[in-house]
Structure formats: C-alpha cells, structure tokens
Short mmCIF file of C-alpha atoms in Angstrom, two decimals:
data_model
loop_
_atom_site.label_atom_id
_atom_site.label_comp_id
_atom_site.label_asym_id
_atom_site.label_seq_id
_atom_site.Cartn_x
_atom_site.Cartn_y
_atom_site.Cartn_z
CA MET A 49 38.12 -7.59 128.90
CA MET A 50 39.39 -5.63 125.91
CA PHE A 51 38.36 -4.72 122.42
CA CYS A 52 40.71 -3.83 119.59
CA PHE A 53 40.16 -4.12 115.85
CA GLN A 54 42.63 -1.57 114.52
CA CYS A 55 45.08 -3.93 112.76
CA GLU A 56 44.70 -6.33 109.84
CA GLN A 57 45.45 -9.42 111.93
CA THR A 58 42.75 -8.80 114.53
CA ALA A 59 41.31 -12.02 115.97
CA GLY A 60 38.77 -13.77 113.78
CA GLY A 61 38.71 -10.76 111.47
CA LYS A 62 36.38 -9.11 114.01
CA GLY A 63 38.37 -7.88 117.02
CA CYS A 64 40.70 -8.98 119.81
CA ALA A 65 38.64 -9.47 122.98
CA LYS A 66 40.90 -11.48 125.31
CA VAL A 67 44.46 -10.58 124.34
CA GLY A 68 45.84 -8.83 121.29
CA VAL A 69 47.10 -10.92 118.40
CA CYS A 70 50.03 -8.48 118.50
CA GLY A 71 50.73 -9.49 122.12
CA LYS A 72 49.03 -6.49 123.74
CA GLN A 73 47.55 -7.40 127.11
CA PRO A 74 44.01 -6.38 128.14
CA ASP A 75 45.21 -3.94 130.81
CA VAL A 76 47.44 -2.15 128.32
CA ALA A 77 44.62 -2.02 125.75
CA GLY A 78 42.42 -0.43 128.41
CA LYS A 79 45.10 2.09 129.32
CA GLN A 80 45.52 3.02 125.65
CA ASP A 81 41.76 3.61 125.36
CA GLU A 82 41.94 5.81 128.47
CA LEU A 83 44.86 7.74 126.97
CA THR A 84 42.90 8.24 123.76
CA CYS A 85 39.91 9.56 125.68
CA ALA A 86 42.19 11.85 127.73
CA LEU A 87 43.60 13.22 124.45
CA VAL A 88 40.03 13.99 123.35
CA GLY A 89 39.61 15.88 126.63
CA LEU A 90 42.83 17.80 126.02
CA ALA A 91 41.69 18.72 122.51
CA ARG A 92 38.40 19.97 123.94
CA ALA A 93 40.22 22.07 126.54
CA ALA A 94 42.45 23.55 123.84
CA GLN A 95 39.56 24.77 121.69
CA GLY A 96 39.73 28.52 121.26
CA LYS A 97 43.13 28.64 122.92
CA THR A 98 46.73 28.43 121.69
CA PRO A 99 48.46 25.35 123.12
CA ASP A 100 52.23 25.58 123.40
CA LYS A 101 54.68 23.41 121.44
CA ASN A 102 55.07 20.98 124.35
CA THR A 103 51.33 20.34 124.33
CA ASP A 104 51.42 19.78 120.57
CA ALA A 105 54.23 17.27 121.00
CA LEU A 106 52.32 15.46 123.74
CA VAL A 107 49.29 15.07 121.47
CA MET A 108 51.50 13.61 118.73
CA GLN A 109 53.34 11.27 121.08
CA GLY A 110 50.15 10.16 122.83
CA LEU A 111 48.49 9.19 119.57
CA PHE A 112 51.72 7.60 118.32
CA ALA A 113 51.95 5.40 121.43
CA THR A 114 48.56 3.82 120.65
CA LEU A 115 49.58 2.50 117.22
CA THR A 116 49.77 -1.27 116.83
CA ASN A 117 53.09 -2.81 117.92
CA VAL A 118 54.49 0.41 119.39
CA ASN A 119 54.02 0.56 123.16
CA PHE A 120 53.23 -2.48 125.31
CA ASP A 121 54.37 -0.84 128.55
CA GLY A 122 51.39 0.04 130.74
CA SER A 123 53.47 2.23 133.05
CA ARG A 124 54.60 4.37 130.11
CA ILE A 125 51.00 4.72 128.92
CA ASP A 126 49.99 5.78 132.44
CA GLU A 127 52.78 8.37 132.42
CA LEU A 128 51.59 9.81 129.12
CA LYS A 129 48.01 9.95 130.37
CA SER A 130 49.15 11.80 133.50
CA LEU A 131 51.02 14.34 131.38
CA VAL A 132 47.92 14.80 129.21
CA GLN A 133 45.75 15.39 132.27
CA THR A 134 48.23 17.94 133.60
CA GLU A 135 48.21 19.85 130.32
CA LYS A 136 44.42 19.70 130.19
CA ALA A 137 44.20 21.20 133.68
CA LYS A 138 46.38 24.12 132.55
CA LEU A 139 43.99 24.84 129.70
CA GLY A 140 40.80 24.45 131.73
CA GLY A 141 38.73 21.62 133.17
CA VAL A 142 36.93 19.75 130.41
CA ALA A 143 35.61 16.19 130.56
CA ASP A 144 37.41 13.36 128.80
CA LEU A 145 35.56 11.15 126.38
CA ASP A 146 34.00 8.18 128.18
CA SER A 147 36.13 5.18 127.23
CA ASP A 148 33.09 2.89 127.55
CA THR A 149 31.54 4.58 124.50
CA LEU A 150 34.65 4.62 122.31
CA TRP A 151 33.75 1.42 120.45
CA GLN A 152 29.99 1.41 121.10
CA GLY A 153 26.99 2.72 119.21
CA ASP A 154 25.56 2.42 115.72
CA PRO A 155 27.92 0.11 113.77
CA ASP A 156 28.31 2.53 110.87
CA ILE A 157 29.08 5.48 113.16
CA VAL A 158 31.56 3.38 115.15
CA SER A 159 33.14 2.38 111.83
CA LEU A 160 33.53 5.96 110.62
CA ARG A 161 34.67 7.26 114.01
CA SER A 162 37.26 4.48 114.27
CA THR A 163 38.53 5.11 110.76
CA LEU A 164 39.16 8.76 111.59
CA LEU A 165 40.84 7.87 114.89
CA PHE A 166 43.15 5.34 113.26
CA GLY A 167 44.03 7.82 110.54
CA LEU A 168 44.89 10.42 113.21
CA ARG A 169 47.20 7.92 114.89
CA GLY A 170 49.09 7.37 111.65
CA MET A 171 49.37 11.08 110.86
CA ALA A 172 50.56 11.84 114.39
CA ALA A 173 53.49 9.46 113.89
CA TYR A 174 54.50 11.25 110.67
CA ALA A 175 54.15 14.65 112.35
CA TRP A 176 56.33 13.42 115.23
CA HIS A 177 59.14 12.39 112.87
CA ALA A 178 58.98 15.74 111.08
CA ARG A 179 59.03 17.56 114.41
CA ALA A 180 62.23 15.71 115.39
CA LEU A 181 63.87 17.39 112.39
CA GLY A 182 62.51 20.82 113.26
CA LYS A 183 59.60 20.85 110.81
CA ASN A 184 56.06 21.70 111.87
CA ASP A 185 52.90 22.67 110.01
CA ASP A 186 50.27 24.60 111.94
CA GLU A 187 47.43 23.18 109.85
CA VAL A 188 48.55 19.60 110.46
CA THR A 189 48.97 20.17 114.20
CA SER A 190 45.65 22.00 114.49
CA TRP A 191 43.88 19.19 112.67
CA LEU A 192 45.09 16.67 115.25
CA TYR A 193 43.14 18.65 117.85
CA HIS A 194 40.21 19.13 115.45
CA GLY A 195 40.07 15.42 114.66
CA LEU A 196 40.26 14.40 118.32
CA ARG A 197 37.37 16.70 119.18
CA ALA A 198 35.39 15.19 116.29
CA ILE A 199 35.94 11.71 117.78
CA GLY A 200 33.93 12.81 120.81
CA GLU A 201 31.12 14.48 118.85
CA GLU A 202 27.98 13.30 117.08
CA HIS A 203 28.00 13.51 113.28
CA SER A 204 25.85 12.21 110.47
CA VAL A 205 27.27 9.65 108.07
CA ASP A 206 27.78 12.34 105.43
CA GLU A 207 29.55 14.56 107.96
CA TRP A 208 31.86 11.72 108.98
CA LEU A 209 32.69 11.03 105.33
CA GLY A 210 33.43 14.72 104.87
CA LEU A 211 35.76 14.65 107.88
CA LEU A 212 37.59 11.63 106.46
CA MET A 213 38.15 13.35 103.13
CA GLU A 214 39.29 16.53 104.87
CA PHE A 215 41.67 14.46 106.97
CA GLY A 216 43.07 12.81 103.83
CA GLN A 217 44.03 16.20 102.41
CA VAL A 218 45.70 17.27 105.67
CA ASN A 219 47.61 13.99 105.86
CA LEU A 220 48.94 14.72 102.36
CA LYS A 221 50.36 17.96 103.77
CA CYS A 222 51.81 16.02 106.69
CA MET A 223 53.57 13.57 104.35
CA ALA A 224 54.87 16.52 102.33
CA LEU A 225 56.15 18.04 105.57
CA LEU A 226 58.00 14.85 106.48
CA ASP A 227 59.38 14.57 102.94
CA GLU A 228 60.73 18.12 103.28
CA ALA A 229 62.15 17.33 106.72
CA ASN A 230 63.98 14.23 105.47
CA THR A 231 65.26 15.65 102.19
CA SER A 232 66.36 18.99 103.64
CA SER A 233 68.26 17.15 106.37
CA TYR A 234 69.73 14.23 104.43
CA GLY A 235 69.41 15.11 100.72
CA HIS A 236 67.19 13.53 98.10
CA PRO A 237 67.48 9.72 97.97
CA VAL A 238 69.52 8.23 95.12
CA PRO A 239 69.39 4.65 93.83
CA VAL A 240 71.67 2.31 95.74
CA LYS A 241 72.22 -1.43 95.97
CA VAL A 242 72.11 -2.52 99.62
CA PRO A 243 74.08 -5.62 100.62
CA THR A 244 72.61 -8.24 102.93
CA THR A 245 75.90 -9.76 104.07
CA ILE A 246 76.69 -9.04 107.72
CA GLU A 247 80.40 -8.46 108.14
CA LYS A 248 82.27 -10.03 111.04
CA GLY A 249 82.69 -8.04 114.22
CA PRO A 250 80.41 -5.89 116.41
CA PHE A 251 77.25 -4.52 114.87
CA ILE A 252 73.92 -2.90 115.72
CA VAL A 253 70.58 -3.43 113.98
CA ILE A 254 68.27 -0.40 113.86
CA THR A 255 64.64 -0.81 112.90
CA GLY A 256 61.59 1.42 112.54
CA HIS A 257 61.22 4.69 110.64
CA ASP A 258 63.05 7.48 112.48
CA LEU A 259 65.99 8.73 110.38
CA HIS A 260 66.96 11.25 113.06
CA ASP A 261 67.64 8.39 115.47
CA LEU A 262 69.72 6.62 112.82
CA LYS A 263 71.77 9.75 112.19
CA GLN A 264 72.55 10.08 115.90
CA LEU A 265 73.49 6.42 116.13
CA LEU A 266 75.83 6.76 113.14
CA GLU A 267 77.49 9.80 114.72
CA GLN A 268 77.95 8.08 118.07
CA THR A 269 79.38 4.85 116.61
CA GLU A 270 81.79 6.54 114.21
CA GLY A 271 85.31 5.21 114.66
CA LYS A 272 84.29 2.60 117.25
CA GLY A 273 84.58 -0.45 114.99
CA ILE A 274 80.82 -1.07 115.08
CA ASN A 275 78.86 -1.60 111.87
CA ILE A 276 75.25 -0.47 111.52
CA TYR A 277 72.58 -2.46 109.66
CA THR A 278 69.05 -1.37 108.90
CA ASN A 279 65.97 -3.55 109.32
CA GLY A 280 62.43 -3.28 108.01
CA GLU A 281 61.26 0.25 107.21
CA MET A 282 64.74 1.63 107.91
CA LEU A 283 66.06 0.09 104.64
CA PRO A 284 65.36 3.26 102.54
CA ALA A 285 67.82 5.19 104.74
CA HIS A 286 70.63 3.85 102.52
CA GLY A 287 69.47 6.11 99.68
CA TYR A 288 69.95 9.39 101.56
CA PRO A 289 73.34 11.00 100.73
CA GLU A 290 73.90 12.41 104.23
CA LEU A 291 73.35 8.97 105.77
CA LYS A 292 75.01 6.76 103.18
CA LYS A 293 78.22 8.78 103.50
CA TYR A 294 78.94 6.97 106.78
CA PRO A 295 81.08 3.97 105.77
CA HIS A 296 79.93 1.92 108.76
CA LEU A 297 76.31 2.01 107.52
CA LYS A 298 76.93 -1.35 105.90
CA GLY A 299 73.70 -2.94 104.71
CA ASN A 300 70.36 -4.45 105.68
CA PHE A 301 69.64 -7.20 108.20
CA GLY A 302 66.57 -9.37 107.80
CA THR A 303 63.21 -8.74 106.21
CA ALA A 304 59.86 -7.44 107.44
CA TRP A 305 58.77 -6.97 111.06
CA HIS A 306 56.75 -10.17 111.48
CA ASN A 307 59.89 -12.29 110.95
CA GLN A 308 61.79 -10.70 113.84
CA LYS A 309 61.32 -13.54 116.33
CA LYS A 310 63.04 -15.89 113.91
CA GLU A 311 65.62 -13.42 112.61
CA PHE A 312 66.61 -11.84 115.94
CA ASP A 313 66.80 -15.10 117.90
CA GLY A 314 70.46 -15.76 118.76
CA ILE A 315 71.73 -12.62 117.05
CA PRO A 316 75.10 -11.57 118.61
CA ALA A 317 74.17 -7.88 118.47
CA PRO A 318 71.67 -5.39 119.94
CA VAL A 319 68.55 -4.16 118.15
CA ILE A 320 67.19 -0.63 118.65
CA TYR A 321 63.51 0.02 117.91
CA THR A 322 62.79 3.61 116.89
CA THR A 323 59.10 2.98 116.02
CA ASN A 324 56.79 0.06 115.32
CA CYS A 325 56.71 -2.80 114.73
CA LEU A 326 57.86 -4.39 118.00
CA MET A 327 56.73 -7.92 118.72
CA PRO A 328 56.99 -9.28 122.27
CA PRO A 329 60.64 -10.44 122.31
CA LEU A 330 61.63 -14.00 123.12
CA PRO A 331 63.68 -14.55 126.30
CA THR A 332 66.57 -15.71 124.11
CA TYR A 333 67.19 -12.19 122.82
CA SER A 334 65.21 -9.82 125.07
CA ASP A 335 68.43 -8.79 126.86
CA ARG A 336 69.72 -7.19 123.64
CA ILE A 337 66.60 -5.21 122.69
CA PHE A 338 66.38 -1.45 123.24
CA THR A 339 63.51 0.96 122.59
CA THR A 340 63.30 4.72 122.13
CA ASP A 341 60.73 7.45 121.36
CA ALA A 342 57.13 6.21 121.69
CA VAL A 343 58.17 2.54 121.68
CA GLY A 344 58.04 0.60 124.93
CA TYR A 345 57.93 -2.90 126.36
CA PRO A 346 58.02 -4.01 130.02
CA GLY A 347 61.53 -4.97 131.16
CA ILE A 348 63.21 -3.66 128.00
CA GLU A 349 65.77 -0.86 128.39
CA HIS A 350 64.51 2.45 127.00
CA ILE A 351 66.74 5.16 125.54
CA PRO A 352 65.17 8.49 126.56
CA GLY A 353 65.43 11.72 124.62
CA ASP A 354 66.52 15.13 125.86
CA ASN A 355 65.10 17.73 123.48
CA GLY A 356 65.56 15.21 120.67
CA ARG A 357 69.11 14.23 121.60
CA LYS A 358 69.76 10.67 122.69
CA ASP A 359 72.66 8.84 124.26
CA PHE A 360 73.01 5.41 122.65
CA THR A 361 75.91 4.38 124.92
CA PRO A 362 74.02 1.37 126.38
CA VAL A 363 73.38 0.06 122.86
CA ILE A 364 76.99 0.67 121.84
CA ASN A 365 78.33 -1.09 124.94
CA LYS A 366 76.05 -4.07 124.29
CA ALA A 367 77.33 -4.32 120.69
CA LEU A 368 80.94 -4.34 121.90
CA GLU A 369 80.11 -6.90 124.60
CA LEU A 370 78.37 -9.29 122.19
CA GLY A 371 81.05 -8.88 119.52
CA GLY A 372 79.06 -9.92 116.47
CA TRP A 373 79.84 -12.97 114.35
CA ALA A 374 83.38 -14.28 113.96
CA GLU A 375 83.00 -14.55 110.18
CA ASP A 376 80.96 -12.75 107.55
CA LYS A 377 77.39 -14.06 107.41
CA LYS A 378 75.52 -14.01 104.12
CA LEU A 379 71.79 -13.43 104.50
CA THR A 380 69.10 -13.45 101.82
CA GLY A 381 65.61 -12.16 101.26
CA ILE A 382 62.56 -14.39 101.38
CA ASN A 383 63.06 -15.38 97.72
CA GLY A 384 66.78 -16.08 98.09
CA GLY A 385 68.07 -12.77 96.69
CA SER A 386 71.17 -11.28 98.29
CA ALA A 387 71.01 -7.58 97.38
CA LEU A 388 68.25 -5.02 97.60
CA MET A 389 67.71 -1.78 95.66
CA THR A 390 66.25 1.39 97.15
CA GLY A 391 66.38 5.14 96.58
CA PHE A 392 63.82 5.58 93.77
CA ALA A 393 61.99 8.47 95.42
CA ARG A 394 60.25 11.25 93.51
CA ASN A 395 63.42 13.23 92.73
CA THR A 396 65.08 10.22 91.10
CA VAL A 397 62.03 9.04 89.15
CA LEU A 398 61.07 12.52 87.96
CA GLY A 399 64.71 13.07 86.99
CA VAL A 400 64.30 10.39 84.32
CA ALA A 401 60.68 11.28 83.54
CA ASP A 402 61.52 11.90 79.89
CA LYS A 403 62.78 8.32 79.53
CA VAL A 404 59.72 6.98 81.31
CA ILE A 405 57.35 9.04 79.15
CA ASP A 406 59.12 7.95 75.96
CA ALA A 407 58.97 4.32 77.09
CA VAL A 408 55.22 4.62 77.56
CA LYS A 409 54.76 6.33 74.20
CA THR A 410 56.79 3.65 72.37
CA GLY A 411 55.03 0.83 74.19
CA ALA A 412 58.12 -0.34 76.06
CA ILE A 413 56.17 0.31 79.28
CA LYS A 414 52.55 -0.77 79.07
CA HIS A 415 51.50 -0.39 82.71
CA PHE A 416 52.65 0.77 86.14
CA PHE A 417 51.77 -1.01 89.37
CA LEU A 418 52.23 0.45 92.81
CA VAL A 419 52.52 -2.70 94.90
CA GLY A 420 53.21 -1.61 98.43
CA GLY A 421 52.03 -1.11 101.96
CA CYS A 422 52.45 -3.08 105.17
CA ASP A 423 53.62 -6.65 105.49
CA GLY A 424 52.22 -9.08 108.05
CA ALA A 425 52.07 -12.70 109.10
CA ARG A 426 48.54 -13.60 108.00
CA ALA A 427 48.32 -16.31 105.37
CA GLY A 428 47.62 -14.95 101.90
CA ARG A 429 50.28 -12.26 101.76
CA ASN A 430 52.25 -14.41 99.31
CA TYR A 431 49.68 -12.94 96.89
CA TYR A 432 51.95 -9.92 96.52
CA THR A 433 55.00 -12.06 95.73
CA GLU A 434 53.12 -14.00 93.11
CA PHE A 435 51.51 -10.87 91.69
CA VAL A 436 54.90 -9.26 91.06
CA LYS A 437 56.33 -12.47 89.62
CA LYS A 438 53.42 -12.73 87.16
CA THR A 439 53.44 -9.11 85.96
CA PRO A 440 54.35 -8.87 82.23
CA LYS A 441 57.90 -7.82 81.34
CA ASP A 442 56.66 -4.56 79.86
CA THR A 443 55.34 -3.33 83.22
CA VAL A 444 57.01 -1.45 86.09
CA ILE A 445 56.58 -2.10 89.81
CA LEU A 446 56.76 0.90 92.12
CA THR A 447 56.87 -0.09 95.77
CA LEU A 448 57.14 1.35 99.26
CA ALA A 449 56.81 0.41 102.94
CA CYS A 450 57.67 -3.02 104.37
CA GLY A 451 55.29 -4.92 102.07
CA LYS A 452 58.11 -4.81 99.51
CA PHE A 453 60.05 -7.46 101.43
CA ARG A 454 57.70 -9.99 99.86
CA PHE A 455 59.42 -9.42 96.49
CA ASN A 456 62.21 -6.82 96.66
CA ASP A 457 64.95 -9.43 96.39
CA LEU A 458 63.57 -10.70 93.07
CA ASP A 459 65.45 -9.97 89.85
CA ILE A 460 62.71 -9.40 87.27
CA GLY A 461 64.83 -7.42 84.83
CA GLU A 462 64.95 -3.87 83.47
CA ILE A 463 63.24 -1.65 80.91
CA GLY A 464 65.46 0.84 79.13
CA GLY A 465 68.11 0.64 81.83
CA LEU A 466 65.62 1.16 84.65
CA PRO A 467 64.91 -1.72 87.05
CA ARG A 468 61.37 -3.02 86.86
CA ILE A 469 61.14 -2.90 90.67
CA MET A 470 61.68 0.60 92.07
CA ASP A 471 61.63 1.03 95.84
CA MET A 472 60.35 4.54 96.61
CA GLY A 473 60.96 4.32 100.36
CA GLN A 474 59.00 4.12 103.59
CA CYS A 475 55.20 4.12 103.93
CA ASN A 476 55.16 7.92 104.23
CA ASP A 477 56.94 8.07 100.87
CA ALA A 478 53.55 7.43 99.34
CA TYR A 479 53.95 11.19 98.91
CA SER A 480 56.67 10.46 96.31
CA ALA A 481 54.40 8.05 94.48
CA ILE A 482 51.59 10.62 94.43
CA GLN A 483 53.92 13.31 93.04
CA VAL A 484 55.15 10.95 90.31
CA ALA A 485 51.56 10.05 89.37
CA ILE A 486 50.55 13.72 89.22
CA ALA A 487 53.59 14.55 87.06
CA LEU A 488 52.86 11.69 84.65
CA ALA A 489 49.21 12.73 84.42
CA GLY A 490 50.37 16.24 83.57
CA ALA A 491 52.77 14.97 80.91
CA PHE A 492 50.02 12.94 79.24
CA ASN A 493 47.39 15.63 79.76
CA CYS A 494 45.03 13.30 81.58
CA GLY A 495 43.75 12.56 85.07
CA VAL A 496 45.56 10.19 87.44
CA ASN A 497 42.74 7.66 87.08
CA GLU A 498 43.31 7.64 83.31
CA LEU A 499 46.98 6.66 83.62
CA PRO A 500 48.07 3.08 82.96
CA LEU A 501 48.58 2.82 86.74
CA THR A 502 47.03 0.47 89.27
CA LEU A 503 47.51 0.53 93.04
CA VAL A 504 47.70 -2.90 94.67
CA LEU A 505 48.02 -2.23 98.38
CA SER A 506 48.51 -4.29 101.51
CA TRP A 507 47.63 -2.88 104.92
CA TYR A 508 48.36 -3.81 108.52
CA GLU A 509 48.32 -0.78 110.81
CA GLN A 510 47.18 2.80 111.16
CA LYS A 511 49.70 4.56 108.93
CA ALA A 512 48.26 2.56 106.05
CA VAL A 513 44.81 3.84 107.03
CA SER A 514 45.99 7.46 106.88
CA ILE A 515 47.58 6.90 103.45
CA LEU A 516 44.48 5.20 102.08
CA LEU A 517 42.34 8.15 103.20
CA THR A 518 44.76 10.50 101.44
CA LEU A 519 44.49 8.51 98.21
CA LEU A 520 40.71 8.51 98.42
CA SER A 521 40.63 12.25 99.15
CA LEU A 522 42.56 12.74 95.90
CA GLY A 523 39.83 10.88 94.04
CA ILE A 524 42.03 7.90 93.16
CA LYS A 525 39.89 4.92 92.22
CA ASN A 526 40.16 1.20 91.52
CA ILE A 527 42.55 0.47 94.39
CA TYR A 528 43.07 -3.23 95.04
CA LEU A 529 43.26 -3.76 98.82
CA GLY A 530 44.21 -6.77 100.89
CA PRO A 531 44.95 -9.30 102.17
CA THR A 532 41.67 -8.76 104.06
CA LEU A 533 39.36 -5.81 104.38
CA PRO A 534 39.50 -3.83 107.65
CA ALA A 535 37.34 -5.22 110.45
CA PHE A 536 36.47 -1.67 111.50
CA ILE A 537 34.83 -0.97 108.12
CA SER A 538 31.15 -1.90 108.46
CA PRO A 539 29.32 -3.48 105.50
CA ASN A 540 27.39 -0.26 104.83
CA VAL A 541 30.51 1.91 104.93
CA LEU A 542 32.28 -0.58 102.66
CA ASN A 543 29.41 -0.31 100.19
CA VAL A 544 29.82 3.47 100.14
CA LEU A 545 33.58 3.18 99.52
CA VAL A 546 33.07 0.61 96.77
CA GLU A 547 30.37 2.71 95.12
CA LYS A 548 32.28 5.99 95.37
CA PHE A 549 35.88 4.85 94.87
CA ASP A 550 35.64 1.37 93.29
CA ILE A 551 37.80 -0.18 96.03
CA LYS A 552 38.35 -3.82 95.19
CA PRO A 553 39.34 -6.65 97.54
CA ILE A 554 42.22 -8.67 96.07
CA SER A 555 41.30 -12.11 94.75
CA ASN A 556 44.17 -14.02 93.16
CA PRO A 557 47.09 -12.67 91.10
CA GLU A 558 46.03 -14.20 87.79
CA ALA A 559 42.44 -13.00 87.98
CA ASP A 560 43.38 -9.53 89.19
CA LEU A 561 46.05 -9.07 86.51
CA GLU A 562 43.60 -10.17 83.84
CA ALA A 563 41.00 -7.70 85.13
CA ILE A 564 43.55 -4.87 85.23
CA LEU A 565 45.29 -5.51 81.92
CA GLY A 566 42.38 -6.94 80.03
#
C-alpha cells in the first residue's frame, strides 16, 4: 500500500494508493517516505551543530531523489537512506520521523506540512545544481535543515503559513544563487533561434536541467563526430554563450517530458537524463537510456560522479554504435513549427527595458502575460496553447519551464522588433521573471500587482510548488493556476490562499482573457 499526492496527475485528483501514475511502485514510494523521515532525523541530529559539506550535499540529494519522476530505483533509495543514517549517527542518536504519520492527521495540518515538504524538495534540487558549479548559500542550506525539522514538529495553522512564507523568501535566494552559478559559469543568455532538424550521423540527446552535465558532455564529445541535442528543460542551454560556442551543440530534439515514450521510441541514439522527468522507458529503447545525479531506474545504466566530474564514455560509445539517422530528419513542435527561440532571460529583457517601457507608454504593449510552468499529460493542458493563440496582438508572452512546449513553436508576431513570445529559460529562471517585474514596477513607480501583468501558471511537480510559494511570499496576487488545483491543498487551506492572494483556478481561455483584460 502506498500514498502519494505530490504531483498534478495524482490518481483521481486525490492520491495514488496502488501504484504511482508516474510509474512509481509501492515499495519505492515506501522507501522514499522512509528516506524523507530519515532526513528529518538527520536534521534533528544536526540542530545546534555544524554539519560538514558532505552532510549538506546528502540532504540536498536525498530530497532531490524524492521528486516526482526522478528516482524509481529502490536500491539507490536504500543506499541514500543508509548514508543518511550513518551521518545521523555521527551527529548523535536522534529518532527519525515516524513514516506512518507523514501523511496522517488533521487534513489542514497535513496539507500545510506537505506543502512545505514539497517546496523543500524543489529548493533542494536548485541548491544541488548551484552546488555543482561551486555556489552555496549558508542561509539556503541551513533552511533545508530548519524546514525538515519543522516537518516533524507540531505547529498551528498560522505558524505553518508563516513557515511557508519564510520558505518562499529563502527559495528566492536559492534561485538567485543558481542564476549566479549559471551566469558566472556560462555567461548571460542571449536570444537564439534553435533548430529542430536532427542532422545525419551519431548524436546524443540530453534532457533535464543540469547545465554542468551538459558542459562536461560537450567537452567529452568534442571532435568525435557526435552531435548533441537538448530535450525538455535543457532547451534554454542554447542561449548561454559558453555552451552555444560548441559547434556540435546543434539543436533541440522533441518536446516536453510526457511525450518521451513516443519521441524516444526507435531513436538511433542514446538519451542521458540529468534530472526529472524520467518516465519508465519502453523495452524498445531502454537499452539506450542513461541516468546520472539523483536520477535512477532499475536496469538502466547510471553514470556516477566523482566530486562532480563524470565520465560519459558509455553514452559516447552507444552513440557511435547506434550511428544516428542516415539522412537529416526534420522534426517539429506540437503546433508544426520548426524553430524555437530562447535566451530572453533578465539580462536580455532589461537590456531593452527602455524600448519595453516606451512601448507600454505609447500603447503598443497593453499587457504582459507570464504563461509558464510544468507541462504534463493530463487532458486540459491545451488550455495554455489556446490561451496564447487568443491573446491580443498588443500583448507579450513571457514564458519559462517545459510548459512552453505547448506553444513555443507558434509564430504570433512581434512588437517593435521584439518577439511576442519570449522564453526566459528553465523553471528556476522564474527568478529572471521576478527581476523583470520588479524593474518594470520601479520604472512605472508602482507595485508589481499594479503592473499590466498576469501570471498564468501550470504546475506538475515540486519545483513548481517552491516557485509558487516564492511568488506568494512576494505578495503577488491574482495568479491563474491549473490545469487542476493541488490535491494536497485542503479546502480550508485553499480558502485561505484565495482570500489572501486571490489565486484563481483557470477556467477557459476566452473567459479568463476577458476577466483579465476587461
């Protein structure tokens, strides 16, 4: 028996109780709960002490491994739990949280506790990526321990809400840390058109979020006649100068994560997963799948790390063995478009802020929409495609994360030489969107909620939860959220969020646009 309600596609909109909709088996779900409770025990043992950097990394990796669609390998989860218990013993014997009580109790308390836990899981993933590039923030790391201890404590509803808002502010610092890590390592993203044609010959598809892994793969394949193609959340990598300088970083393969079984079936090339979202691979292509970092799946070859360095030789050899396609293969997005734009992060957008401000003042731009977040397979996500299609021509669409694959191949024109769709990057690049919003509010001498800006967000997993909490902690209101509301948000907690932040469930594109634009 299992229980899991952390993702948007959870069974019946209530919780997976037999097997995960994602493919997670009950034994693995149980092991992940045990790992979570062991991490609470480690956080308790660390209170009043100074854990070393290896312990910090273990906390990050342990939380990361419990995200949806990351690690399906029970033996790897057991290994992480064992390492956690060893570290806890070094710090002093303290009891773990009882896994039987993790999802039990007053529904509102369970809701608030779960929301904090899922946020912690998302932030831990961001902190892990920053750490890979040598960037750490003591406040962020300390809050992972603080938040884990809070999971095992009793709090009033008001105290839980206070913890969630405090977490949101710390997650903003974590996203800023990762932004600094990426831009100091690879430069600030610049706008670039990314082809979707796969050239003949050997190639590798790399998916996930970890730019450090991509950089190592590019270094190790240089001069070997192997082309590299991004997939999913790795698409924004093309905008970074220090990555795009590699001529064999050719373009983007496929669309969002939930299409991988169709898009990877029969592919004459290996795929390396650096993070979520991994779906249980079909037998027809499982022999060409590789995982690394926190990602794992039984029977799939894993590329280990040695102090951050990885040897991708098995992936490279598989690419040479499979050989790729004999002729160029033209792929398209879900709407038939054949080229994608990315690279409109904060540095680029703020670099043309004067044009944007003038366009608003002259009426050339009437409204901004941030349409972004996670994609998924549940029916109803075509809402976001239709929403973008129906936006007036005097509006701009900012986007980020893999939800953009619903519409990022559309050509909906330009305003003053700027494309109406601007891809700001990965989910963590919500930091860029926040900085742009703050800068625009400063330019117009108003609050962010007074800007002609509406957030229309889609969610699937726990990084989206952490970002939403950050937005709420900043006091941002009138967020449209879908395609469904989280199952872990109880009716009473939802009422509080609606009353305090005016969160709105999406309805249909026409009605929502009319409500927003009047």
